[in-house]
PDB file of C-alpha atoms in Angstrom:
ATOM      1  CA  UNK A   1       0.000   0.000   0.000  1.00  0.00           C
ATOM      2  CA  UNK A   2       1.133   3.553  -0.648  1.00  0.00           C
ATOM      3  CA  UNK A   3       2.142   5.335   2.556  1.00  0.00           C
ATOM      4  CA  UNK A   4       3.140   8.801   1.375  1.00  0.00           C
ATOM      5  CA  UNK A   5       4.831  10.906  -1.257  1.00  0.00           C
ATOM      6  CA  UNK A   6       8.436  11.035  -0.159  1.00  0.00           C
ATOM      7  CA  UNK A   7       9.740  13.319  -2.921  1.00  0.00           C
ATOM      8  CA  UNK A   8       8.042  15.486  -5.541  1.00  0.00           C
ATOM      9  CA  UNK A   9      10.554  17.400  -7.624  1.00  0.00           C
ATOM     10  CA  UNK A  10      10.124  19.388 -10.847  1.00  0.00           C
ATOM     11  CA  UNK A  11       6.534  18.325 -11.463  1.00  0.00           C
ATOM     12  CA  UNK A  12       3.488  20.599 -11.589  1.00  0.00           C
ATOM     13  CA  UNK A  13       3.306  22.952  -8.614  1.00  0.00           C
ATOM     14  CA  UNK A  14       5.988  20.971  -6.801  1.00  0.00           C
ATOM     15  CA  UNK A  15       9.498  22.369  -7.067  1.00  0.00           C
ATOM     16  CA  UNK A  16      10.994  20.161  -4.367  1.00  0.00           C
ATOM     17  CA  UNK A  17       8.749  18.639  -1.711  1.00  0.00           C
ATOM     18  CA  UNK A  18      10.737  16.254   0.491  1.00  0.00           C
ATOM     19  CA  UNK A  19      10.322  14.315   3.723  1.00  0.00           C
ATOM     20  CA  UNK A  20       9.704  17.509   5.696  1.00  0.00           C
ATOM     21  CA  UNK A  21       6.329  17.932   3.992  1.00  0.00           C
ATOM     22  CA  UNK A  22       5.172  14.359   3.463  1.00  0.00           C
ATOM     23  CA  UNK A  23       1.720  13.879   2.026  1.00  0.00           C
ATOM     24  CA  UNK A  24       0.155  10.802   3.668  1.00  0.00           C
ATOM     25  CA  UNK A  25      -1.991   8.446   1.593  1.00  0.00           C
ATOM     26  CA  UNK A  26      -4.408   5.832   2.937  1.00  0.00           C
ATOM     27  CA  UNK A  27      -6.536   3.128   1.310  1.00  0.00           C
ATOM     28  CA  UNK A  28      -9.063   5.790   0.306  1.00  0.00           C
ATOM     29  CA  UNK A  29      -7.685   9.297  -0.060  1.00  0.00           C
ATOM     30  CA  UNK A  30      -9.654  12.382  -1.018  1.00  0.00           C
ATOM     31  CA  UNK A  31      -7.665  15.373  -2.234  1.00  0.00           C
ATOM     32  CA  UNK A  32      -9.143  18.831  -1.866  1.00  0.00           C
ATOM     33  CA  UNK A  33      -7.611  22.294  -1.946  1.00  0.00           C
ATOM     34  CA  UNK A  34      -7.869  25.665  -3.641  1.00  0.00           C
ATOM     35  CA  UNK A  35      -7.296  25.900  -7.382  1.00  0.00           C
ATOM     36  CA  UNK A  36      -3.686  25.613  -8.577  1.00  0.00           C
ATOM     37  CA  UNK A  37      -2.474  23.740  -5.502  1.00  0.00           C
ATOM     38  CA  UNK A  38      -1.433  20.483  -7.228  1.00  0.00           C
ATOM     39  CA  UNK A  39      -4.463  18.185  -6.932  1.00  0.00           C
ATOM     40  CA  UNK A  40      -4.488  17.309 -10.626  1.00  0.00           C
ATOM     41  CA  UNK A  41      -0.725  16.805 -10.572  1.00  0.00           C
ATOM     42  CA  UNK A  42      -1.017  14.335  -7.685  1.00  0.00           C
ATOM     43  CA  UNK A  43      -3.817  12.501  -9.522  1.00  0.00           C
ATOM     44  CA  UNK A  44      -1.642  12.377 -12.656  1.00  0.00           C
ATOM     45  CA  UNK A  45       1.272  10.970 -10.639  1.00  0.00           C
ATOM     46  CA  UNK A  46      -0.926   8.273  -9.095  1.00  0.00           C
ATOM     47  CA  UNK A  47      -2.480   7.422 -12.487  1.00  0.00           C
ATOM     48  CA  UNK A  48       1.017   7.100 -13.971  1.00  0.00           C
ATOM     49  CA  UNK A  49       2.168   4.940 -11.060  1.00  0.00           C
ATOM     50  CA  UNK A  50      -0.786   2.598 -11.594  1.00  0.00           C
ATOM     51  CA  UNK A  51      -0.560   2.323 -15.378  1.00  0.00           C
ATOM     52  CA  UNK A  52       3.143   2.785 -16.034  1.00  0.00           C
ATOM     53  CA  UNK A  53       2.359   5.492 -18.585  1.00  0.00           C
ATOM     54  CA  UNK A  54       4.937   8.234 -18.047  1.00  0.00           C
ATOM     55  CA  UNK A  55       3.000  10.836 -20.052  1.00  0.00           C
ATOM     56  CA  UNK A  56       0.816  12.128 -17.176  1.00  0.00           C
ATOM     57  CA  UNK A  57       4.023  12.986 -15.286  1.00  0.00           C
ATOM     58  CA  UNK A  58       6.282  14.137 -18.124  1.00  0.00           C
ATOM     59  CA  UNK A  59       3.652  16.506 -19.502  1.00  0.00           C
ATOM     60  CA  UNK A  60       3.541  18.191 -16.064  1.00  0.00           C
ATOM     61  CA  UNK A  61       7.258  18.985 -15.885  1.00  0.00           C
ATOM     62  CA  UNK A  62       7.743  22.384 -14.237  1.00  0.00           C
ATOM     63  CA  UNK A  63       8.348  25.022 -16.880  1.00  0.00           C
ATOM     64  CA  UNK A  64      11.195  26.589 -14.917  1.00  0.00           C
ATOM     65  CA  UNK A  65      12.860  23.246 -14.089  1.00  0.00           C
ATOM     66  CA  UNK A  66      16.175  22.382 -15.716  1.00  0.00           C
ATOM     67  CA  UNK A  67      15.874  18.723 -14.710  1.00  0.00           C
ATOM     68  CA  UNK A  68      13.089  16.226 -15.468  1.00  0.00           C
ATOM     69  CA  UNK A  69      10.503  15.170 -12.856  1.00  0.00           C
ATOM     70  CA  UNK A  70      11.754  13.033  -9.989  1.00  0.00           C
ATOM     71  CA  UNK A  71       9.216  11.371  -7.699  1.00  0.00           C
ATOM     72  CA  UNK A  72       9.558   8.902  -4.841  1.00  0.00           C
ATOM     73  CA  UNK A  73       6.425   7.217  -3.486  1.00  0.00           C
ATOM     74  CA  UNK A  74       6.960   5.296  -0.246  1.00  0.00           C
ATOM     75  CA  UNK A  75       5.185   1.949   0.069  1.00  0.00           C
ATOM     76  CA  UNK A  76       4.353  -0.195   3.084  1.00  0.00           C
ATOM     77  CA  UNK A  77       7.306  -2.311   4.170  1.00  0.00           C
ATOM     78  CA  UNK A  78       9.956   0.282   3.472  1.00  0.00           C
ATOM     79  CA  UNK A  79      10.006  -0.115  -0.302  1.00  0.00           C
ATOM     80  CA  UNK A  80       9.361   2.657  -2.789  1.00  0.00           C
ATOM     81  CA  UNK A  81       8.497   3.387  -6.402  1.00  0.00           C
ATOM     82  CA  UNK A  82      10.734   5.942  -8.064  1.00  0.00           C
ATOM     83  CA  UNK A  83       9.986   7.994 -11.173  1.00  0.00           C
ATOM     84  CA  UNK A  84      13.224   9.092 -12.755  1.00  0.00           C
ATOM     85  CA  UNK A  85      14.548   9.430 -16.311  1.00  0.00           C
ATOM     86  CA  UNK A  86      11.051   9.176 -17.751  1.00  0.00           C
ATOM     87  CA  UNK A  87       9.894   5.965 -16.082  1.00  0.00           C
ATOM     88  CA  UNK A  88       8.955   4.186 -12.868  1.00  0.00           C
ATOM     89  CA  UNK A  89      11.222   1.726 -11.072  1.00  0.00           C
ATOM     90  CA  UNK A  90       8.115  -0.346 -10.267  1.00  0.00           C
ATOM     91  CA  UNK A  91       4.373  -0.068 -10.821  1.00  0.00           C
ATOM     92  CA  UNK A  92       1.484  -0.118  -8.380  1.00  0.00           C
ATOM     93  CA  UNK A  93      -1.418  -1.409 -10.535  1.00  0.00           C
ATOM     94  CA  UNK A  94      -3.811  -1.740  -7.570  1.00  0.00           C
ATOM     95  CA  UNK A  95      -4.376   2.015  -7.596  1.00  0.00           C
ATOM     96  CA  UNK A  96      -7.506   3.642  -9.011  1.00  0.00           C
ATOM     97  CA  UNK A  97      -7.822   7.371  -9.601  1.00  0.00           C
ATOM     98  CA  UNK A  98     -11.314   8.770 -10.112  1.00  0.00           C
ATOM     99  CA  UNK A  99     -10.684  12.175 -11.678  1.00  0.00           C
ATOM    100  CA  UNK A 100     -11.592  14.027 -14.855  1.00  0.00           C
ATOM    101  CA  UNK A 101      -9.305  11.726 -16.886  1.00  0.00           C
ATOM    102  CA  UNK A 102     -11.194   8.701 -15.528  1.00  0.00           C
ATOM    103  CA  UNK A 103     -14.518  10.280 -16.470  1.00  0.00           C
ATOM    104  CA  UNK A 104     -13.290  11.153 -19.976  1.00  0.00           C
ATOM    105  CA  UNK A 105     -12.008   7.608 -20.552  1.00  0.00           C
ATOM    106  CA  UNK A 106     -14.801   5.620 -18.891  1.00  0.00           C
ATOM    107  CA  UNK A 107     -18.058   7.544 -18.986  1.00  0.00           C
ATOM    108  CA  UNK A 108     -20.182   8.237 -22.029  1.00  0.00           C
ATOM    109  CA  UNK A 109     -22.850  10.610 -20.829  1.00  0.00           C
ATOM    110  CA  UNK A 110     -24.589  11.119 -24.136  1.00  0.00           C
ATOM    111  CA  UNK A 111     -24.189  14.889 -23.942  1.00  0.00           C
ATOM    112  CA  UNK A 112     -23.146  15.205 -27.583  1.00  0.00           C
ATOM    113  CA  UNK A 113     -25.998  16.673 -29.593  1.00  0.00           C
ATOM    114  CA  UNK A 114     -26.878  14.431 -32.496  1.00  0.00           C
ATOM    115  CA  UNK A 115     -29.665  12.666 -34.336  1.00  0.00           C
ATOM    116  CA  UNK A 116     -30.232  10.246 -31.465  1.00  0.00           C
ATOM    117  CA  UNK A 117     -31.276  13.130 -29.211  1.00  0.00           C
ATOM    118  CA  UNK A 118     -34.294  13.716 -31.410  1.00  0.00           C
ATOM    119  CA  UNK A 119     -35.616  10.590 -29.765  1.00  0.00           C
ATOM    120  CA  UNK A 120     -35.109  12.295 -26.368  1.00  0.00           C
ATOM    121  CA  UNK A 121     -32.891   9.516 -25.136  1.00  0.00           C
ATOM    122  CA  UNK A 122     -30.044   9.990 -22.718  1.00  0.00           C
ATOM    123  CA  UNK A 123     -27.567   7.194 -22.198  1.00  0.00           C
ATOM    124  CA  UNK A 124     -25.029   6.652 -19.481  1.00  0.00           C
ATOM    125  CA  UNK A 125     -22.340   4.078 -20.123  1.00  0.00           C
ATOM    126  CA  UNK A 126     -19.726   3.191 -17.531  1.00  0.00           C
ATOM    127  CA  UNK A 127     -16.452   1.384 -17.988  1.00  0.00           C
ATOM    128  CA  UNK A 128     -13.754   1.402 -20.631  1.00  0.00           C
ATOM    129  CA  UNK A 129     -15.301  -1.569 -22.478  1.00  0.00           C
ATOM    130  CA  UNK A 130     -18.752   0.044 -22.618  1.00  0.00           C
ATOM    131  CA  UNK A 131     -17.344   3.342 -23.855  1.00  0.00           C
ATOM    132  CA  UNK A 132     -15.242   1.501 -26.451  1.00  0.00           C
ATOM    133  CA  UNK A 133     -18.248  -0.500 -27.678  1.00  0.00           C
ATOM    134  CA  UNK A 134     -20.328   2.685 -27.842  1.00  0.00           C
ATOM    135  CA  UNK A 135     -17.613   4.394 -29.899  1.00  0.00           C
ATOM    136  CA  UNK A 136     -17.613   1.447 -32.335  1.00  0.00           C
ATOM    137  CA  UNK A 137     -21.419   1.587 -32.533  1.00  0.00           C
ATOM    138  CA  UNK A 138     -21.337   5.331 -33.253  1.00  0.00           C
ATOM    139  CA  UNK A 139     -18.823   4.711 -36.060  1.00  0.00           C
ATOM    140  CA  UNK A 140     -21.208   2.178 -37.640  1.00  0.00           C
ATOM    141  CA  UNK A 141     -24.178   4.520 -37.191  1.00  0.00           C
ATOM    142  CA  UNK A 142     -22.239   7.311 -38.919  1.00  0.00           C
ATOM    143  CA  UNK A 143     -21.410   4.982 -41.833  1.00  0.00           C
ATOM    144  CA  UNK A 144     -25.077   3.980 -42.172  1.00  0.00           C
ATOM    145  CA  UNK A 145     -26.192   7.631 -42.090  1.00  0.00           C
ATOM    146  CA  UNK A 146     -23.631   8.522 -44.778  1.00  0.00           C
ATOM    147  CA  UNK A 147     -24.775   5.561 -46.903  1.00  0.00           C
ATOM    148  CA  UNK A 148     -28.401   6.698 -46.576  1.00  0.00           C
ATOM    149  CA  UNK A 149     -27.428  10.260 -47.581  1.00  0.00           C
ATOM    150  CA  UNK A 150     -25.695   8.904 -50.684  1.00  0.00           C
ATOM    151  CA  UNK A 151     -28.749   6.797 -51.574  1.00  0.00           C
ATOM    152  CA  UNK A 152     -31.013   9.826 -51.207  1.00  0.00           C
ATOM    153  CA  UNK A 153     -28.698  11.937 -53.398  1.00  0.00           C
ATOM    154  CA  UNK A 154     -28.645   9.235 -56.083  1.00  0.00           C
ATOM    155  CA  UNK A 155     -32.413   8.821 -55.863  1.00  0.00           C
ATOM    156  CA  UNK A 156     -32.959  12.549 -56.284  1.00  0.00           C
ATOM    157  CA  UNK A 157     -30.705  12.497 -59.377  1.00  0.00           C
ATOM    158  CA  UNK A 158     -33.248  10.288 -61.147  1.00  0.00           C
ATOM    159  CA  UNK A 159     -35.696  12.510 -63.054  1.00  0.00           C
ATOM    160  CA  UNK A 160     -39.187  12.574 -61.551  1.00  0.00           C
ATOM    161  CA  UNK A 161     -40.713  11.357 -64.807  1.00  0.00           C
ATOM    162  CA  UNK A 162     -38.452   8.297 -64.818  1.00  0.00           C
ATOM    163  CA  UNK A 163     -39.207   7.447 -61.199  1.00  0.00           C
ATOM    164  CA  UNK A 164     -42.860   6.876 -61.642  1.00  0.00           C
ATOM    165  CA  UNK A 165     -45.299   6.814 -58.774  1.00  0.00           C
TER     166      UNK A 165
END
């Protein structure tokens, strides 16, 4: 289990936070603070630690920093996960981060305005698989709609006299 952030250097709002300002983490941790205090950066760090994707951390490198991000997350038992040179020394896949990135990747709220809203339907799909299947469905629906538009255009090209009743 994650115990605390031991070092946050050159990432987001954090120039160099060390052991003197440890941020404890428990099984369920809720982060709250004023805007621009580092909540999204901490969520990005935890997401990266869980997935192994370095992008959430590397894209938050401090603009004024001459060195890349360096992070040490202390784990139970005295071990740690270190982010250095663009990657983690170990992953912690048991972690789940429920933030705006999670919502964007796993929730289809049906808020896009389209033809389906004429039916006054609102759908809510949860989970990466459901969102992925919905995206595939929408691709097929778009192809069908385009095919129908082409048929209509071709049908209208036939002179009325030739069409008959």
